[in-house]
């Protein structure tokens, strides 16, 4: 099993005026290929901060993040941008779809950025949307879809580009438990079928049941990291 | 690129009302400018055409001091020879000689100051429109040395009518008083009190007599079909004449005040249009900035999934370009629509100032006709697009400064 992402001595301080909030205090961690990690912890413990740093959306105050052996710290913003495009997938709590694009176009977005040809793009988008259970809804705009359906589009967008690592920040928090569970099932299935690697920040205890690894974060520190 | 364009136009449709209002601001602003441009162009054209025919020609030959001093003694003493040479040089041109004498016109009941213009009747009739302004009588015949044409104001002051006798008296420096008897052949009305009350026209030879010369003239004017080549034509004339003792120049040299008048007017209106353009651009900047701020989270997401910040800034600029191109196209249509009646019917101001007004010493019609000025219209249409894009640069620049995580946290 190869290491997809590794983090060492990761620290992130938020400076607000005279107050410094230390959101992460020297986190060490490595994510294996095929992992389905549940990142748990109370509100404010630093889960989102860690995910953002893993995804190169934010810069650490100290420490380093490497994706597939390459350190993000040494990269330019353009290189990080390319890395996100080619190697990472993101799923957010509030779906974050582009409202003027249809379900298919949202899923296609990353493929366009990757420069995938039109024919292959179409095929992959239709297949991915079918995989997430949205066959027949390709042409709907986000405002014509339910929350659960929108999050499925977001999942499709995250996986369409065949990323090495998918980072999901409380993707089920805005959904009712039934819809949330279905989505969780879907991601687990993708994990098992395609071997996609997930890091999943959540408060939802059900995720523990699905995950093969549970990391607990308190006050910016990992207090437990268990495989099951 | 193609996809960006689709995305951009969908974004514009997202807030159709705001897009519509911005586009309306651009197009109405541009339409106003286009109408102004065409209106001005028409009035400049009228002014130059009339100035050339009334005050000069496309090319003029004068005594070097006549231009500034306007004293009767500064004559071209062999004007006939000069005119003949010029006719040979410019076979298609109308070459005409002119003499001006200041003096007094006296009738049996009154006398008034007058400026007597000595013209070659046939040539002048082709150039000037004074002969069309006659309300009584006729234009001078080719050999009519006794006839005089005066304006209605003059006729009233002198209390004369057609065929009445008038005496014109003038005194040149250091010479005896010269006088000459005329008969009123025609009465004109231009609508301008200045012209109708002061100007009298006689045959050039009659005016020459008053000056005591034979083949003399104050000005030999060459009237050509095209005003745009006047400077080159003036050089041609100078080469043909080879006369260092005479002033040979184009209308730009002969009546620089008219050219200056147009330049000043154009500059001040350009300034006004720049102000309008600036206000519209500020409005565009404001709306683009608003639309960017509103979408900060969305842009954050786009960055998160791997879109470059510069591409997102590009998207903002493409949106502005689409806005600018359509706004400008609409503005052209609207501007042409407004200009159409200006060009074809004109604006009639005769109700306020009579049929003719005097601008810079030139009689121009108060029915002001616009004229199409395609070059400037195209220039301003392009400027409208350019300024819309320029106005989108600060908001687009903002996008490139955003960190994905901050952009996504934006609410
Ligand atoms: N942009 C910011 N500016 C200042 N402080 C921040 C910022 N983002 C996070 N923090 C602080 O950092 C700490 C960790 O925040 P983070 O969002 O990572 O927690 P979390 O575990 O994701 O919480 P939640 O479960 O509520 O999403 C908190 O104390 C939070 O207040
Ligand atoms: Mg969080």
XYZ file of C-alpha atoms and ligand atoms in Angstrom:
671
model
C 0.000 0.000 0.000
C 1.456 3.318 -1.001
C 1.134 6.549 0.929
C -1.080 9.086 -0.768
C -0.694 11.937 1.663
C 1.511 12.612 4.609
C 1.598 15.398 7.109
C 4.343 16.195 9.600
C 4.489 18.714 12.422
C 1.569 20.509 10.869
C 0.648 23.717 12.679
C -1.815 26.383 11.728
C -2.228 29.614 13.625
C -5.017 32.055 12.926
C -4.041 35.535 13.937
C -6.919 37.841 14.636
C -5.724 41.166 15.889
C -3.781 40.434 19.055
C -5.219 36.973 19.567
C -3.607 33.927 18.010
C -5.750 30.828 17.696
C -3.702 27.677 17.250
C -6.052 25.478 15.239
C -3.525 22.687 14.648
C -0.680 21.868 16.995
C 1.876 19.713 15.260
C -0.131 17.015 13.534
C 1.632 13.953 12.083
C -0.339 11.662 9.850
C -0.147 9.576 6.740
C -3.008 8.423 4.542
C -2.679 5.102 2.736
C -4.075 4.337 -0.656
C -7.597 2.929 -0.256
C -8.110 4.383 3.200
C -11.545 5.529 4.218
C -10.676 7.842 7.083
C -13.255 9.286 9.456
C -11.860 12.470 10.941
C -13.833 13.008 14.145
C -13.711 15.566 16.880
C -15.664 18.292 18.572
C -16.474 21.529 16.864
C -13.415 23.745 16.615
C -10.998 20.872 16.999
C -9.359 21.636 13.650
C -10.907 19.108 11.253
C -11.653 21.609 8.506
C -8.294 23.271 8.991
C -6.547 19.940 8.492
C -8.571 19.102 5.381
C -7.885 22.524 3.859
C -4.176 22.104 4.415
C -4.271 18.561 2.999
C -5.963 19.957 -0.102
C -3.545 22.850 -0.540
C -6.349 25.337 -0.134
C -4.544 26.966 2.765
C -0.945 27.329 3.851
C 0.401 25.961 7.153
C 2.149 28.092 9.756
C 4.649 25.309 10.272
C 5.131 21.737 9.169
C 4.608 20.191 5.810
C 2.030 18.420 3.668
C 3.031 16.032 0.898
C 0.740 14.555 -1.686
C 2.117 11.456 -3.396
C 5.550 12.333 -2.142
C 5.599 15.955 -3.312
C 5.672 18.710 -0.715
C 3.007 21.377 -1.174
C 5.085 23.991 0.604
C 7.572 24.181 -2.250
C 4.879 24.572 -4.870
C 3.615 27.755 -6.450
C -0.094 28.491 -6.261
C -0.384 27.493 -9.928
C 1.254 24.133 -9.236
C -1.018 23.566 -6.253
C -3.939 24.437 -8.476
C -2.876 21.790 -10.990
C -2.411 19.277 -8.196
C -5.943 19.889 -6.934
C -7.251 19.551 -10.452
C -5.465 16.298 -11.235
C -4.981 14.487 -7.935
C -7.582 15.737 -5.460
C -11.351 15.792 -5.162
C -13.360 17.984 -2.815
C -16.800 17.587 -1.308
C -18.134 20.371 0.902
C -20.854 20.637 3.507
C -22.890 23.092 1.440
C -22.442 21.283 -1.914
C -20.789 24.309 -3.592
C -22.052 23.571 -7.081
C -21.841 26.195 -9.789
C -25.439 27.370 -10.056
C -25.402 28.250 -13.780
C -24.178 24.810 -14.795
C -26.296 21.680 -15.130
C -25.538 18.507 -13.148
C -23.578 17.119 -16.086
C -21.686 20.380 -16.617
C -20.781 20.592 -12.937
C -19.431 17.058 -13.059
C -17.680 17.864 -16.320
C -16.022 20.999 -14.931
C -12.870 19.318 -13.652
C -12.544 17.231 -16.817
C -12.635 20.426 -18.849
C -9.878 21.882 -16.702
C -7.915 18.674 -17.149
C -8.242 19.014 -20.897
C -10.045 15.707 -21.453
C -11.436 15.454 -24.983
C -15.164 16.020 -25.574
C -16.122 12.443 -26.357
C -14.395 10.936 -23.369
C -15.733 13.740 -21.207
C -19.308 12.934 -22.143
C -18.891 9.250 -21.526
C -17.231 9.710 -18.171
C -19.750 12.290 -16.994
C -22.717 10.096 -17.877
C -21.155 7.063 -16.274
C -20.203 8.945 -13.112
C -23.652 10.495 -12.763
C -25.169 7.036 -13.190
C -22.781 5.695 -10.550
C -23.997 8.282 -8.031
C -27.602 7.488 -8.924
C -28.432 10.558 -10.976
C -29.093 8.975 -14.357
C -31.710 11.018 -16.191
C -31.020 14.187 -14.207
C -27.986 15.266 -16.226
C -29.534 18.465 -17.501
C -30.957 19.777 -14.260
C -29.506 22.858 -12.687
C -28.605 22.683 -8.975
C -31.720 24.631 -7.985
C -33.820 21.914 -9.602
C -32.272 19.221 -7.406
C -32.791 18.240 -3.762
C -29.985 18.665 -1.245
C -29.107 14.985 -1.408
C -29.080 15.070 -5.202
C -26.922 18.175 -5.223
C -24.430 16.489 -2.931
C -24.417 13.513 -5.290
C -23.502 15.876 -8.114
C -20.715 17.185 -5.885
C -19.522 13.622 -5.354
C -19.640 13.034 -9.101
C -17.594 16.198 -9.652
C -15.087 15.052 -7.023
C -14.580 11.583 -8.498
C -14.964 12.306 -12.237
C -11.389 13.537 -12.507
C -10.080 10.242 -11.054
C -8.318 11.817 -8.094
C -5.924 9.991 -5.785
C -7.548 11.479 -2.707
C -11.021 12.788 -1.961
C -11.411 15.263 0.864
C -14.934 15.572 2.251
C -15.783 18.156 4.908
C -19.017 17.132 6.655
C -20.765 16.253 3.403
C -23.785 14.810 5.184
C -24.271 17.558 7.767
C -26.904 19.377 5.729
C -28.818 16.225 4.814
C -31.449 14.269 6.721
C -30.129 11.022 8.166
C -31.656 8.789 5.528
C -30.218 10.811 2.654
C -26.961 11.140 4.531
C -26.723 7.399 5.034
C -27.396 6.746 1.381
C -24.623 9.126 0.429
C -22.276 7.498 2.882
C -23.101 4.110 1.357
C -22.334 5.530 -2.044
C -18.919 6.780 -1.020
C -18.115 3.532 0.714
C -19.067 1.704 -2.459
C -16.795 3.950 -4.507
C -14.060 3.294 -1.993
C -14.462 -0.448 -2.288
C -15.131 -0.650 -5.998
C -12.627 1.882 -7.326
C -10.233 1.917 -4.411
C -10.746 5.687 -4.048
C -9.166 7.130 -0.927
C -11.406 9.264 1.297
C -10.750 11.557 4.216
C -14.038 12.386 5.766
C -14.481 15.046 8.469
C -17.696 14.439 10.355
C -19.618 14.490 13.601
C -21.767 11.630 12.386
C -21.178 8.458 14.476
C -22.460 6.340 11.573
C -19.356 7.176 9.602
C -17.355 5.239 12.158
C -19.183 2.126 11.130
C -18.230 2.587 7.502
C -14.677 3.871 7.909
C -11.683 1.557 8.098
C -9.786 4.124 10.119
C -10.981 6.636 12.712
C -8.842 9.600 13.701
C -9.914 11.704 16.672
C -8.840 15.301 16.855
C -9.125 17.437 19.975
C -7.788 20.967 20.278
C -5.706 20.641 17.144
C -4.032 17.403 18.179
C -4.614 13.787 17.210
C -5.613 11.925 20.359
C -6.332 8.601 18.721
C -5.821 6.937 15.346
C -7.349 3.473 15.060
C -7.784 1.049 12.205
C -10.753 -1.254 12.367
C -12.111 29.211 -24.005
C -15.361 28.307 -25.691
C -16.659 26.916 -22.401
C -15.573 30.056 -20.581
C -17.654 32.066 -23.010
C -20.698 29.907 -22.312
C -20.110 30.174 -18.594
C -19.680 33.934 -18.911
C -22.909 34.441 -20.819
C -24.825 32.244 -18.381
C -23.441 34.281 -15.533
C -24.650 37.414 -17.278
C -28.114 35.922 -17.639
C -28.131 34.924 -13.975
C -28.884 38.504 -13.026
C -30.592 39.567 -16.209
C -31.910 42.787 -14.758
C -28.540 44.010 -13.610
C -26.938 42.968 -16.888
C -29.724 44.737 -18.779
C -29.305 47.930 -16.810
C -25.541 47.976 -17.261
C -25.903 47.290 -20.947
C -28.490 50.068 -21.172
C -26.094 52.482 -19.481
C -23.351 51.607 -21.953
C -25.600 51.764 -24.989
C -27.443 54.950 -24.049
C -24.140 56.649 -23.242
C -22.682 55.561 -26.565
C -25.853 56.456 -28.483
C -25.726 59.981 -27.077
C -22.111 60.279 -28.114
C -22.821 58.974 -31.605
C -25.677 61.428 -32.054
C -23.427 64.260 -30.858
C -20.633 63.159 -33.191
C -22.891 63.095 -36.244
C -24.530 66.365 -35.340
C -21.165 68.048 -34.874
C -19.746 66.554 -38.016
C -22.651 67.997 -39.984
C -22.225 71.450 -38.493
C -18.447 71.400 -39.006
C -18.963 70.393 -42.587
C -21.416 73.229 -43.147
C -19.091 75.668 -41.431
C -16.004 74.673 -43.434
C -17.860 74.489 -46.725
C -19.377 77.895 -46.193
C -16.199 79.386 -44.802
C -14.273 78.182 -47.829
C -16.769 79.537 -50.291
C -17.440 82.811 -48.490
C -14.116 83.789 -47.028
C -11.559 81.985 -49.083
C -11.247 79.087 -51.477
C -9.548 75.785 -51.081
C -6.467 77.580 -52.275
C -6.018 81.356 -52.097
C -3.485 83.784 -53.502
C -3.171 87.127 -51.746
C -0.796 89.953 -51.006
C 1.254 88.689 -48.058
C -0.045 91.429 -45.755
C -3.706 91.229 -46.732
C -4.273 88.239 -44.486
C -3.597 90.128 -41.272
C -4.099 93.766 -42.063
C -6.988 93.851 -44.530
C -5.974 97.215 -45.882
C -7.230 97.949 -49.390
C -3.741 98.798 -50.626
C -2.509 95.212 -50.242
C -3.446 93.973 -53.674
C -2.420 91.273 -56.043
C -1.590 93.684 -58.827
C -1.637 91.203 -61.697
C -4.565 89.124 -60.516
C -5.765 88.313 -64.046
C -2.453 86.667 -64.925
C -2.453 84.759 -61.657
C -6.035 83.605 -62.251
C -5.231 82.439 -65.765
C -2.273 80.420 -64.540
C -4.363 78.859 -61.792
C -7.087 77.919 -64.262
C -4.491 76.123 -66.310
C -3.146 74.327 -63.236
C -6.562 73.278 -61.943
C -8.765 72.704 -65.000
C -11.659 71.392 -62.913
C -11.589 74.240 -60.429
C -13.547 77.454 -60.275
C -11.083 80.320 -60.042
C -12.463 83.632 -58.929
C -11.077 87.042 -58.063
C -12.349 89.220 -55.260
C -11.979 92.801 -54.180
C -13.200 94.385 -50.968
C -13.806 98.053 -50.445
C -15.097 99.711 -47.305
C -17.118 102.908 -47.627
C -20.444 104.589 -47.485
C -23.620 103.860 -49.473
C -25.885 106.820 -50.013
C -29.445 106.981 -51.253
C -31.599 110.029 -51.736
C -32.785 109.814 -48.184
C -29.987 108.280 -46.127
C -26.432 106.927 -45.987
C -24.940 103.939 -44.193
C -21.564 102.255 -43.832
C -21.118 99.316 -46.163
C -18.629 96.669 -47.203
C -18.578 96.376 -50.952
C -17.543 92.989 -52.271
C -16.390 93.072 -55.863
C -17.030 89.679 -57.408
C -16.855 87.979 -60.753
C -20.606 87.402 -61.003
C -20.617 84.111 -62.921
C -17.918 82.391 -60.917
C -19.238 83.583 -57.578
C -22.756 82.389 -58.392
C -21.388 78.847 -58.690
C -19.583 78.979 -55.372
C -21.685 81.139 -53.119
C -25.324 80.685 -52.264
C -25.945 84.406 -51.973
C -27.620 84.361 -55.373
C -30.122 81.835 -53.996
C -30.992 84.198 -51.178
C -32.345 86.911 -53.482
C -35.914 87.845 -52.629
C -36.207 90.526 -55.220
C -34.502 91.205 -58.553
C -31.667 89.203 -60.045
C -28.015 88.295 -59.630
C -25.479 90.464 -61.475
C -24.941 89.845 -65.173
C -21.447 89.071 -66.474
C -20.779 92.609 -67.663
C -23.044 94.521 -65.354
C -20.769 97.281 -64.057
C -23.662 99.428 -62.844
C -25.524 96.883 -60.789
C -25.355 96.379 -57.039
C -26.898 93.745 -54.807
C -27.780 94.646 -51.226
C -29.457 92.994 -48.276
C -32.918 93.687 -46.910
C -31.558 95.494 -43.858
C -29.549 97.827 -46.035
C -32.534 98.393 -48.335
C -34.645 99.383 -45.338
C -32.009 101.705 -43.878
C -31.516 103.427 -47.204
C -35.206 103.291 -48.010
C -34.573 101.995 -51.526
C -36.147 99.354 -53.692
C -35.214 97.603 -56.903
C -33.778 99.844 -59.646
C -33.263 102.766 -57.274
C -29.982 104.619 -57.516
C -27.229 104.388 -54.926
C -23.847 106.033 -54.665
C -20.937 104.203 -53.098
C -18.181 106.420 -51.759
C -14.798 105.408 -50.475
C -11.518 107.013 -49.733
C -8.232 105.201 -50.019
C -5.150 106.242 -48.089
C -3.689 109.452 -49.424
C -6.068 109.632 -52.340
C -9.084 111.572 -53.338
C -12.565 110.458 -52.484
C -13.789 108.014 -55.131
C -17.449 107.496 -55.794
C -19.559 105.499 -58.151
C -23.183 105.306 -59.088
C -25.051 101.986 -58.895
C -28.533 100.745 -59.486
C -30.102 98.172 -57.177
C -30.364 94.921 -59.179
C -31.253 92.554 -56.415
C -32.091 92.348 -52.734
C -31.108 89.348 -50.654
C -32.173 88.097 -47.279
C -29.916 85.666 -45.418
C -31.647 86.135 -42.084
C -28.449 87.417 -40.530
C -28.735 91.091 -39.527
C -24.965 91.520 -39.971
C -24.974 90.367 -43.560
C -28.313 91.855 -44.576
C -27.434 95.242 -43.147
C -23.825 95.675 -44.240
C -22.775 93.685 -47.275
C -23.159 94.927 -50.827
C -22.014 93.099 -53.953
C -20.927 94.606 -57.219
C -19.032 93.516 -60.314
C -15.320 93.196 -59.572
C -14.413 95.721 -62.256
C -16.657 98.335 -60.655
C -14.943 97.788 -57.316
C -11.535 97.883 -59.028
C -12.397 101.332 -60.384
C -12.984 102.548 -56.855
C -9.530 101.302 -55.919
C -8.040 102.839 -59.026
C -6.588 99.614 -60.396
C -7.254 97.431 -63.394
C -6.360 93.778 -63.113
C -6.054 93.883 -59.339
C -7.664 91.729 -56.636
C -7.361 91.215 -52.919
C -7.797 87.538 -53.318
C -7.686 85.000 -56.094
C -9.543 81.952 -54.818
C -9.481 78.434 -56.253
C -12.550 76.378 -55.497
C -11.915 72.642 -55.757
C -14.181 69.609 -55.415
C -12.442 68.145 -52.363
C -11.497 70.027 -49.186
C -9.318 67.248 -47.839
C -6.440 67.723 -50.279
C -6.264 71.491 -49.892
C -2.784 71.612 -48.424
C -1.325 69.564 -51.264
C -3.298 71.658 -53.744
C -1.833 74.811 -52.217
C 1.677 73.442 -52.761
C 0.805 72.608 -56.360
C -0.432 76.166 -56.840
C 2.694 77.668 -55.281
C 4.889 75.573 -57.572
C 2.900 76.552 -60.622
C 2.971 80.270 -59.809
C 6.553 80.538 -58.526
C 5.795 83.861 -56.890
C 7.649 84.753 -53.737
C 5.965 88.119 -53.529
C 2.542 86.541 -52.986
C 0.960 84.494 -50.277
C -0.201 81.132 -51.644
C -1.944 78.943 -49.102
C -4.794 76.599 -48.350
C -7.973 77.535 -46.560
C -6.356 76.277 -43.378
C -3.832 79.110 -43.690
C -6.281 81.641 -45.042
C -8.963 81.153 -42.420
C -7.138 79.489 -39.517
C -9.722 80.895 -37.108
C -12.358 78.552 -38.581
C -10.154 75.528 -38.171
C -9.304 76.643 -34.633
C -12.986 77.178 -33.864
C -13.733 73.583 -34.895
C -10.797 72.222 -32.929
C -11.864 74.076 -29.789
C -15.447 72.936 -30.160
C -14.382 69.369 -30.791
C -12.003 69.342 -27.836
C -14.600 70.665 -25.448
C -17.154 68.137 -26.613
C -14.556 65.347 -26.416
C -13.990 66.400 -22.836
C -17.684 66.246 -22.121
C -17.915 62.812 -23.713
C -14.932 61.675 -21.668
C -16.839 62.703 -18.549
C -19.909 60.749 -19.677
C -17.671 57.788 -20.519
C -16.001 57.977 -17.128
C -19.330 57.985 -15.303
C -20.578 55.012 -17.316
C -17.281 53.197 -16.692
C -17.613 53.786 -12.958
C -21.087 52.296 -13.094
C -19.747 49.266 -14.965
C -16.910 48.887 -12.470
C -19.416 48.962 -9.656
C -21.673 46.290 -11.122
C -18.801 44.016 -12.093
C -17.337 44.406 -8.611
C -20.699 43.552 -7.079
C -21.080 40.497 -9.258
C -17.563 39.371 -8.331
C -18.099 39.846 -4.601
C -21.370 37.963 -4.733
C -19.645 35.022 -6.322
C -16.586 34.929 -4.097
C -17.583 31.547 -2.653
C -18.276 30.193 -6.100
C -14.886 31.373 -7.298
C -13.381 29.761 -4.194
C -14.943 26.451 -5.221
C -13.645 26.809 -8.747
C -10.157 27.379 -7.367
C -10.555 24.414 -5.037
C -11.323 22.057 -7.900
C -8.294 23.271 -9.787
C -9.207 26.298 -11.844
C -6.411 28.847 -11.985
C -7.069 32.222 -10.415
C -5.980 33.875 -13.641
C -8.587 31.850 -15.549
C -11.258 33.033 -13.148
C -10.082 36.615 -13.609
C -10.256 35.852 -17.335
C -13.842 34.744 -16.884
C -14.662 38.093 -15.267
C -13.010 39.914 -18.155
C -14.849 37.805 -20.719
C -18.115 38.645 -19.017
C -17.218 42.329 -19.281
C -16.250 41.885 -22.924
C -19.591 40.275 -23.747
C -21.312 43.081 -21.865
C -19.239 45.682 -23.699
C -19.673 44.195 -27.162
C -23.432 43.840 -26.864
C -23.819 47.189 -25.094
C -21.756 48.833 -27.790
C -23.640 47.138 -30.639
C -26.932 48.193 -29.097
C -25.531 51.696 -28.617
C -24.603 51.876 -32.306
C -28.085 50.854 -33.389
C -29.632 53.336 -30.984
C -27.161 56.073 -31.921
C -27.796 55.584 -35.630
C -31.523 55.644 -34.911
C -31.205 58.983 -33.138
C -28.832 60.371 -35.755
C -31.043 59.391 -38.674
C -33.483 62.316 -38.359
C -30.576 64.645 -37.558
C -28.853 63.704 -40.787
C -31.950 63.606 -42.952
C -34.080 66.440 -41.579
C -31.682 68.347 -39.364
C -32.553 70.572 -36.452
C -34.280 73.775 -37.444
C -33.229 76.640 -35.204
C -34.498 79.364 -37.520
C -37.282 80.084 -35.061
C -34.738 81.505 -32.658
C -32.139 83.066 -34.913
C -33.485 83.529 -38.416
C -32.403 81.439 -41.355
C -28.743 82.263 -41.154
C -26.389 82.894 -38.319
C -22.867 84.200 -38.417
C -20.265 81.966 -36.816
C -16.664 83.100 -36.930
C -17.572 85.553 -39.676
C -19.206 82.869 -41.788
C -22.868 82.772 -42.647
C -24.233 79.322 -41.863
C -27.712 77.944 -42.089
C -29.691 77.641 -38.876
C -31.159 74.446 -40.258
C -28.358 72.331 -38.844
C -27.985 69.071 -40.704
C -26.062 66.188 -39.207
C -23.695 64.130 -41.333
C -22.510 60.548 -40.857
C -19.055 60.378 -39.402
C -18.376 56.621 -39.628
C -14.753 56.850 -38.499
C -15.527 58.531 -35.229
C -18.599 56.359 -34.695
C -16.447 53.253 -35.040
C -13.796 54.762 -32.789
C -16.293 55.500 -30.038
C -17.950 52.094 -30.368
C -14.545 50.477 -29.872
C -13.787 52.788 -26.969
C -17.045 51.714 -25.320
C -15.901 48.093 -25.443
C -12.386 48.960 -24.284
C -13.606 51.027 -21.348
C -16.026 48.320 -20.240
C -13.140 45.861 -20.185
C -10.911 48.364 -18.399
C -13.607 48.861 -15.775
C -13.594 45.119 -15.119
C -9.852 44.974 -14.492
C -9.914 46.075 -10.825
C -12.558 43.479 -9.871
C -10.761 40.806 -11.904
C -7.524 41.739 -10.169
C -9.248 41.229 -6.833
C -10.025 37.664 -7.834
C -6.385 36.898 -8.478
C -5.553 38.032 -4.920
C -7.925 35.546 -3.294
C -6.825 32.478 -1.369
C -9.175 29.567 -2.136
C -9.935 28.860 1.512
C -10.738 32.496 2.261
C -12.838 32.822 -0.852
C -14.878 29.779 0.128
C -15.435 31.002 3.651
C -16.804 34.282 2.245
C -20.521 34.647 2.860
N -10.406 31.820 9.275
C -10.273 31.664 10.585
N -9.903 32.687 11.336
C -9.738 32.552 12.648
N -9.929 31.432 13.304
C -10.293 30.342 12.616
C -10.507 30.389 11.222
N -10.866 29.168 10.790
C -10.889 28.388 11.883
N -10.556 29.091 12.971
C -10.429 28.573 14.332
O -9.620 27.430 14.277
C -10.134 26.432 15.103
C -10.365 25.165 14.286
O -11.371 25.425 13.370
P -11.912 24.359 12.324
O -12.876 25.036 11.430
O -10.772 23.672 11.725
O -12.688 23.351 13.280
P -13.609 22.127 12.917
O -13.089 20.977 13.652
O -13.747 22.005 11.462
O -14.990 22.578 13.543
P -16.462 22.262 13.035
O -16.720 20.843 13.485
O -17.304 23.212 13.755
O -16.487 22.411 11.594
C -11.377 26.995 15.735
O -11.046 27.457 17.050
C -11.764 28.115 14.826
O -12.390 29.142 15.592
Mg -15.308 22.191 10.071
